[in-house]
Short mmCIF file of C-alpha atoms and ligand atoms in Angstrom, two decimals:
data_model
loop_
_atom_site.label_atom_id
_atom_site.label_comp_id
_atom_site.label_asym_id
_atom_site.label_seq_id
_atom_site.Cartn_x
_atom_site.Cartn_y
_atom_site.Cartn_z
CA MET A 1 16.71 38.95 -56.05
CA GLY A 2 20.46 38.64 -55.93
CA TYR A 3 20.95 35.47 -53.94
CA ALA A 4 22.26 33.34 -56.79
CA ALA A 5 25.70 33.31 -55.20
CA SER A 6 24.68 31.50 -52.02
CA GLU A 7 24.52 27.94 -53.25
CA SER A 8 22.44 25.75 -51.00
CA GLY A 9 20.75 28.49 -49.03
CA ALA A 10 19.22 30.21 -52.06
CA THR A 11 15.80 28.65 -52.08
CA GLU A 12 15.48 28.83 -48.32
CA VAL A 13 16.31 32.51 -48.36
CA ALA A 14 13.69 33.16 -50.97
CA SER A 15 10.99 31.53 -48.86
CA ALA A 16 12.01 32.56 -45.33
CA LEU A 17 9.72 35.29 -44.07
CA ALA A 18 9.22 37.03 -40.75
CA ILE A 19 6.03 39.02 -40.39
CA LYS A 20 6.00 41.92 -37.98
CA ILE A 21 3.04 42.89 -35.83
CA LEU A 22 3.07 45.77 -33.37
CA ILE A 23 1.40 45.90 -29.98
CA ALA A 24 0.72 49.48 -28.94
CA GLY A 25 -1.18 51.24 -26.19
CA GLY A 26 -0.69 53.21 -23.01
CA PHE A 27 1.47 52.30 -20.05
CA GLY A 28 0.15 49.37 -18.04
CA VAL A 29 -2.53 48.42 -20.54
CA GLY A 30 -1.16 44.89 -20.92
CA LYS A 31 1.27 44.96 -23.87
CA THR A 32 4.00 42.97 -22.15
CA THR A 33 1.46 40.54 -20.78
CA MET A 34 -0.04 39.99 -24.22
CA VAL A 35 3.31 39.28 -25.85
CA GLY A 36 4.21 36.92 -22.99
CA THR A 37 0.94 35.02 -23.27
CA ILE A 38 1.51 34.00 -26.86
CA SER A 39 5.26 34.08 -27.43
CA GLU A 40 7.29 30.89 -27.58
CA ILE A 41 10.51 32.58 -26.54
CA ARG A 42 11.15 33.61 -22.99
CA PRO A 43 13.55 36.54 -23.22
CA LEU A 44 10.62 38.85 -23.63
CA HIS A 45 12.36 42.10 -23.54
CA THR A 46 15.78 43.18 -24.43
CA GLU A 47 17.46 46.20 -23.02
CA GLU A 48 17.77 48.26 -26.11
CA LEU A 49 20.70 50.57 -26.30
CA LEU A 50 20.16 53.97 -27.78
CA SER A 51 23.28 55.93 -27.87
CA ASP A 52 22.44 58.78 -30.17
CA LEU A 53 19.20 60.03 -28.70
CA GLY A 54 18.62 63.52 -29.99
CA ILE A 55 22.21 64.14 -30.93
CA GLY A 56 22.20 62.69 -34.40
CA VAL A 57 24.12 59.72 -35.68
CA ASP A 58 27.83 59.83 -35.13
CA ASP A 59 29.58 56.53 -35.54
CA THR A 60 33.02 57.81 -34.78
CA THR A 61 32.32 59.20 -31.33
CA GLY A 62 33.97 57.26 -28.55
CA VAL A 63 32.15 55.26 -25.92
CA GLU A 64 32.65 57.82 -23.22
CA ARG A 65 30.82 60.53 -25.15
CA LYS A 66 27.73 58.48 -25.85
CA THR A 67 24.45 59.14 -24.18
CA THR A 68 23.38 55.73 -23.04
CA THR A 69 19.72 55.00 -22.57
CA THR A 70 17.98 51.72 -22.20
CA VAL A 71 14.42 50.93 -23.00
CA ALA A 72 12.62 47.68 -22.52
CA LEU A 73 11.46 46.54 -25.91
CA ASP A 74 9.15 43.55 -25.75
CA PHE A 75 9.33 41.14 -28.53
CA GLY A 76 7.89 37.72 -28.97
CA ARG A 77 7.92 35.06 -31.64
CA ILE A 78 5.41 32.62 -33.01
CA THR A 79 6.77 30.01 -35.40
CA ILE A 80 4.24 29.07 -38.02
CA ARG A 81 6.63 26.67 -39.72
CA GLU A 82 10.30 26.46 -40.56
CA GLY A 83 10.98 29.70 -42.39
CA LEU A 84 7.76 31.51 -41.47
CA TRP A 85 7.47 33.47 -38.26
CA LEU A 86 5.29 36.10 -36.69
CA TYR A 87 7.08 38.64 -34.53
CA LEU A 88 5.27 40.75 -32.01
CA PHE A 89 6.87 43.98 -30.93
CA GLY A 90 5.52 45.95 -28.02
CA THR A 91 6.01 49.60 -28.79
CA PRO A 92 7.78 51.60 -26.10
CA GLY A 93 5.24 53.72 -24.32
CA GLN A 94 7.06 56.91 -23.54
CA ASP A 95 6.84 59.83 -25.94
CA ARG A 96 10.56 60.23 -26.19
CA PHE A 97 10.77 56.87 -27.95
CA TRP A 98 8.50 57.82 -30.82
CA PHE A 99 11.37 57.62 -33.24
CA MET A 100 11.62 53.91 -32.48
CA TRP A 101 8.07 53.45 -33.63
CA ASP A 102 9.00 54.51 -37.14
CA GLU A 103 11.53 51.77 -37.35
CA LEU A 104 9.24 49.19 -35.79
CA ALA A 105 6.33 50.19 -37.99
CA LEU A 106 8.23 50.05 -41.25
CA GLY A 107 7.06 47.01 -43.14
CA ALA A 108 4.74 45.86 -40.35
CA LEU A 109 1.72 43.87 -41.38
CA GLY A 110 -0.44 45.63 -38.82
CA ALA A 111 -0.88 46.71 -35.24
CA VAL A 112 -2.93 45.90 -32.18
CA VAL A 113 -3.87 48.99 -30.19
CA LEU A 114 -4.60 47.79 -26.68
CA ALA A 115 -7.14 49.85 -24.80
CA ASP A 116 -8.22 50.04 -21.20
CA THR A 117 -11.72 51.48 -21.11
CA ARG A 118 -10.93 53.32 -17.87
CA ARG A 119 -8.20 55.23 -19.67
CA LEU A 120 -9.26 55.27 -23.27
CA ARG A 121 -7.55 58.50 -24.16
CA GLU A 122 -4.17 56.86 -23.62
CA CYS A 123 -4.48 55.07 -26.91
CA PHE A 124 -5.20 58.21 -28.94
CA PRO A 125 -1.53 58.65 -29.90
CA ALA A 126 -1.29 55.09 -31.18
CA VAL A 127 -4.54 55.36 -33.13
CA ASP A 128 -3.37 58.64 -34.68
CA TYR A 129 0.00 57.20 -35.50
CA PHE A 130 -1.29 54.17 -37.37
CA GLU A 131 -4.06 56.11 -39.10
CA GLN A 132 -1.61 58.68 -40.39
CA ARG A 133 0.71 56.06 -41.79
CA GLY A 134 -1.96 53.86 -43.25
CA ILE A 135 -0.92 50.88 -41.14
CA PRO A 136 -3.82 48.49 -40.59
CA PHE A 137 -4.75 48.26 -36.93
CA LEU A 138 -7.48 47.02 -34.70
CA VAL A 139 -8.41 48.06 -31.19
CA ALA A 140 -8.36 45.31 -28.59
CA VAL A 141 -10.10 46.26 -25.38
CA ASN A 142 -8.35 44.53 -22.49
CA CYS A 143 -11.11 43.58 -20.10
CA PHE A 144 -9.43 44.05 -16.75
CA ASP A 145 -11.27 42.44 -13.87
CA GLY A 146 -13.80 44.84 -12.54
CA ALA A 147 -13.65 47.13 -15.55
CA ARG A 148 -17.00 47.84 -17.05
CA ARG A 149 -17.54 45.72 -20.11
CA HIS A 150 -17.68 48.35 -22.72
CA ASP A 151 -19.86 48.31 -25.72
CA PRO A 152 -17.60 48.35 -28.81
CA SER A 153 -19.72 51.09 -30.37
CA THR A 154 -18.99 53.33 -27.39
CA VAL A 155 -15.28 52.69 -27.83
CA ARG A 156 -15.55 53.36 -31.55
CA ARG A 157 -17.20 56.69 -30.92
CA ALA A 158 -14.82 57.68 -28.14
CA LEU A 159 -11.80 56.95 -30.30
CA GLY A 160 -13.29 58.37 -33.46
CA LEU A 161 -12.66 55.16 -35.36
CA GLY A 162 -13.94 54.51 -38.83
CA ALA A 163 -16.68 51.94 -39.31
CA LEU A 164 -14.26 49.33 -40.67
CA THR A 165 -11.67 49.32 -37.91
CA PRO A 166 -12.26 46.13 -35.93
CA ILE A 167 -12.78 46.35 -32.20
CA VAL A 168 -12.39 43.19 -30.18
CA LEU A 169 -12.73 42.51 -26.48
CA CYS A 170 -9.91 40.46 -25.03
CA ASP A 171 -8.12 39.22 -21.97
CA VAL A 172 -4.40 39.55 -22.60
CA ARG A 173 -3.65 36.80 -20.08
CA ASP A 174 -5.66 34.27 -22.02
CA ARG A 175 -4.01 32.46 -24.91
CA GLU A 176 -7.18 31.77 -26.86
CA SER A 177 -8.18 35.38 -26.52
CA VAL A 178 -4.81 36.62 -27.80
CA LYS A 179 -4.97 34.16 -30.69
CA ASP A 180 -8.37 35.57 -31.53
CA VAL A 181 -7.02 39.13 -31.55
CA LEU A 182 -4.16 38.16 -33.84
CA THR A 183 -6.26 36.18 -36.31
CA ASN A 184 -8.64 39.13 -36.50
CA LEU A 185 -5.79 41.50 -37.18
CA VAL A 186 -4.13 39.31 -39.78
CA THR A 187 -7.42 38.83 -41.60
CA TYR A 188 -8.19 42.54 -41.53
CA ALA A 189 -4.71 43.55 -42.64
CA VAL A 190 -4.46 40.99 -45.39
CA LYS A 191 -7.88 41.75 -46.81
CA GLY A 192 -6.68 45.17 -47.92
CA THR A 193 -3.55 43.63 -49.36
CA PHE A 194 -5.33 41.20 -51.64
CA SER A 195 -7.89 43.63 -52.94
CA SER A 196 -5.15 46.03 -54.03
CA THR A 197 -3.20 43.48 -56.07
CA MET B 1 21.55 40.60 -16.00
CA SER B 2 19.40 43.71 -15.94
CA GLY B 3 19.26 46.86 -13.87
CA PRO B 4 21.05 50.15 -14.02
CA ASP B 5 24.54 48.64 -13.68
CA PRO B 6 26.51 50.24 -16.52
CA GLY B 7 29.09 47.47 -16.64
CA PRO B 8 27.33 45.25 -19.19
CA LEU B 9 26.57 48.21 -21.42
CA ILE B 10 30.19 49.21 -21.55
CA ARG B 11 31.11 45.67 -22.44
CA LEU B 12 28.50 45.70 -25.18
CA PHE B 13 29.83 48.91 -26.65
CA GLY B 14 33.23 47.24 -26.58
CA LEU B 15 31.82 44.57 -28.88
CA THR B 16 30.95 47.16 -31.48
CA GLY B 17 33.90 49.46 -30.98
CA GLY B 18 31.53 52.05 -29.58
CA ARG B 19 29.31 52.10 -32.63
CA ALA B 20 25.56 52.31 -32.25
CA ARG B 21 24.56 51.88 -35.88
CA PRO B 22 25.36 49.15 -38.36
CA GLN B 23 27.38 50.02 -41.41
CA GLY B 24 25.96 50.03 -44.90
CA GLU B 25 22.38 49.82 -46.03
CA ALA B 26 19.81 49.82 -43.23
CA PHE B 27 18.02 46.59 -42.43
CA ASP B 28 14.91 45.68 -40.55
CA LEU B 29 14.58 44.01 -37.16
CA VAL B 30 13.03 41.01 -38.85
CA ALA B 31 15.20 40.94 -41.98
CA ILE B 32 16.39 37.43 -42.73
CA VAL B 33 20.09 36.78 -42.15
CA THR B 34 21.79 33.93 -43.97
CA THR B 35 25.34 32.72 -43.60
CA VAL B 36 27.25 32.67 -46.85
CA SER B 37 30.62 31.53 -45.53
CA MET B 38 31.71 30.13 -42.19
CA ALA B 39 34.86 32.24 -42.31
CA ALA B 40 37.21 29.36 -41.66
CA GLY B 41 40.59 30.54 -40.45
CA ARG B 42 39.47 34.05 -39.60
CA ALA B 43 41.18 34.70 -36.29
CA ASP B 44 39.98 38.31 -36.15
CA LEU B 45 36.33 37.47 -35.56
CA MET B 46 34.84 37.57 -32.10
CA ARG B 47 32.98 34.77 -30.40
CA GLU B 48 29.71 36.59 -31.09
CA HIS B 49 30.45 36.82 -34.81
CA LEU B 50 31.12 33.11 -35.00
CA ALA B 51 27.94 32.37 -33.09
CA VAL B 52 25.98 34.34 -35.69
CA LEU B 53 27.59 32.44 -38.55
CA THR B 54 26.73 29.12 -36.97
CA LEU B 55 23.17 30.15 -36.18
CA CYS B 56 22.40 31.65 -39.58
CA ARG B 57 23.34 28.61 -41.59
CA ARG B 58 19.59 28.35 -41.32
CA PRO B 59 18.07 31.67 -42.38
CA CYS B 60 17.16 33.55 -39.23
CA PRO B 61 15.52 36.93 -38.55
CA VAL B 62 17.63 39.67 -36.95
CA ALA B 63 15.49 39.73 -33.81
CA ASP B 64 16.08 36.01 -33.33
CA VAL B 65 19.81 36.41 -33.71
CA ALA B 66 19.63 38.96 -30.89
CA ALA B 67 17.58 36.59 -28.75
CA HIS B 68 20.04 33.74 -29.29
CA LEU B 69 23.05 35.89 -28.53
CA ARG B 70 21.23 37.54 -25.63
CA LEU B 71 22.36 40.89 -26.94
CA PRO B 72 20.39 44.09 -27.51
CA LEU B 73 19.00 44.51 -31.01
CA ASN B 74 21.14 47.50 -31.90
CA ILE B 75 24.34 45.80 -30.82
CA THR B 76 23.35 42.72 -32.77
CA ARG B 77 22.76 44.84 -35.82
CA VAL B 78 26.20 46.38 -35.64
CA LEU B 79 27.72 42.89 -35.54
CA LEU B 80 25.56 41.79 -38.45
CA GLY B 81 26.54 44.87 -40.46
CA ASP B 82 30.19 43.93 -39.97
CA LEU B 83 29.62 40.37 -41.10
CA ARG B 84 27.76 41.59 -44.16
CA ARG B 85 30.59 43.92 -45.03
CA GLU B 86 32.97 41.00 -44.84
CA GLY B 87 30.73 39.07 -47.20
CA LEU B 88 30.03 36.39 -44.61
CA VAL B 89 26.27 36.86 -44.38
CA THR B 90 23.50 38.22 -46.55
CA ILE B 91 20.69 40.27 -45.05
CA ASP B 92 17.57 40.53 -47.13
CA ARG B 93 16.19 43.85 -48.25
CA PRO B 94 12.97 45.08 -46.75
CA ARG B 95 10.08 44.31 -49.06
CA PRO B 96 6.59 45.76 -48.82
CA VAL B 97 4.20 43.49 -46.97
CA THR B 98 2.02 43.44 -50.06
CA GLN B 99 4.80 41.71 -51.94
CA THR B 100 5.62 39.16 -49.29
CA ILE B 101 2.23 37.92 -48.21
CA ASP B 102 0.13 36.02 -50.67
CA GLU B 103 -3.01 34.05 -50.08
CA ARG B 104 -1.08 30.86 -49.34
CA ILE B 105 1.04 32.46 -46.63
CA TYR B 106 -2.01 34.14 -45.18
CA ARG B 107 -3.73 30.74 -44.87
CA GLU B 108 -0.64 29.26 -43.32
CA VAL B 109 -0.47 32.04 -40.73
CA LEU B 110 -4.14 31.72 -39.84
CA ASN B 111 -3.97 27.95 -39.51
CA GLY B 112 -0.72 28.22 -37.57
CA LEU B 113 -2.28 30.64 -35.10
CA ARG B 114 -5.33 28.44 -34.64
CA ARG B 115 -3.14 25.43 -33.93
CA LEU B 116 -1.26 27.15 -31.11
N1 GDP C 201 -6.31 41.87 -13.60
C1 GDP C 201 -5.71 42.04 -14.76
N2 GDP C 201 -4.47 42.50 -14.75
C2 GDP C 201 -3.84 42.68 -15.93
C3 GDP C 201 -4.48 42.43 -17.16
N3 GDP C 201 -3.63 42.75 -18.14
C4 GDP C 201 -2.50 43.17 -17.56
N4 GDP C 201 -2.61 43.13 -16.22
C5 GDP C 201 -1.63 43.54 -15.24
O1 GDP C 201 -1.39 44.91 -15.45
C6 GDP C 201 -0.03 45.21 -15.25
C7 GDP C 201 0.55 45.91 -16.44
O2 GDP C 201 0.55 45.04 -17.54
P1 GDP C 201 1.74 45.08 -18.61
O3 GDP C 201 1.53 43.94 -19.53
O4 GDP C 201 3.06 45.16 -17.95
O5 GDP C 201 1.43 46.45 -19.33
P2 GDP C 201 2.30 47.26 -20.40
O6 GDP C 201 2.84 48.44 -19.70
O7 GDP C 201 1.31 47.66 -21.44
O8 GDP C 201 3.35 46.36 -20.92
C8 GDP C 201 0.67 43.90 -14.95
O9 GDP C 201 0.82 43.80 -13.56
C9 GDP C 201 -0.31 42.86 -15.45
O10 GDP C 201 -0.22 41.66 -14.74
C10 GDP C 201 -5.83 41.95 -17.12
O11 GDP C 201 -6.46 41.70 -18.13
N5 GDP C 201 -6.40 41.78 -15.89
MG1 MG C 202 5.41 46.67 -20.84
#
C-alpha cells in the first residue's frame, strides 16, 4: 500500500487493525447492555448527526436548511493489543435507519443477532439482512429473567436458520457470557474466511 | 450533554461549516487514521483538528478519534476528511475482512477475548 511516505509510522500503519462486529436485534433486546458489559470505553453511545436523511447528499446547503436528526449509536471497544482492536456497533433499531446498517455492515467481520424468545419475530429483519449480504452471524438468545429457557432447535426452526448458524444462550449483563458469544462469533466468521483462501 | 437541546448540534455544524459528509474518498468508521505532519505553524486549524493530529501520532481508528474528541462520528469524519485533504493525516482504505484477518490475528483475538 502507499504508505512509504510516512516515515516512522509506516510499519505501525501496516499492522494496525480494527475489526468491526455488529450487534443487532429488536428494541429492548439488550444491545446497549451487551456493548456496555464488555466495552472498555464509557461513552457508549454518541449522538449521531444525520443531516441528509432522505433528501440526498448536498454539501453546499447551509446549516439552516438541514434536517437534523439524532440517533443513539452504541459503540464499544475491546483492545486486544496495541494496534489491534475489536469494535462493537449496536445497530440502530428503527426502520428509518436501515441505510446506516449498510455503512456499519461494510467490512464487518460478523454480527450478533440478539433475540428475546418472547418476541422472536423482532429479529427477522436482522436475520434477513445478514443472510442477504452474506455476513456471518450468530443468534444469541438473551435469557431474560423469567423468560422460558428456549431450546435452540426451537429458535432455529422459528427463525428459519440454516443448520450451520450458531445459536447461543446468553445473559448480556454477564461478562463471561458476552465473551462466550463473541468468541463463538469470531470462530464461526473466521472459519469461512480461512477455508476460502 | 445530551437531550433535545439544539444548541450543541448547531455548534457542531459550525465545526464543519455545515457539512455532513467528509470530502474525498469514503472511509470506514474503523479505518485507521495516522498523522503524517503535525502542521506546525498552521494558524487556520481548529482546536479539534490539532487534537486529532496529536492523538493520531499513534494510528487510531476513526471511531476512537470520535470518542476522544467527544464528537459525533459524522462530524469527526468531516474533520478527518479536511485533514486528509491537507495532507496532514492518512486514512487507510477499507480492505476485505478476508485480507486483513489471518490465522495469527484470529488467535490473538481469541486469546485476547479470553483474557478479558
Ligand atoms: N432482567 C434482565 N433485563 C435485561 C436483560 N438484558 C437487558 N435488560 C434490560 O432491558 C432493557 C433494555 O435493554 P437495552 O440494552 O437498552 O436494549 P436495546 O434496546 O437492545 O439496546 C434495559 O433496561 C436492560 O437493563 C436481561 O438479560 N435480563
Ligand atoms: Mg439500545
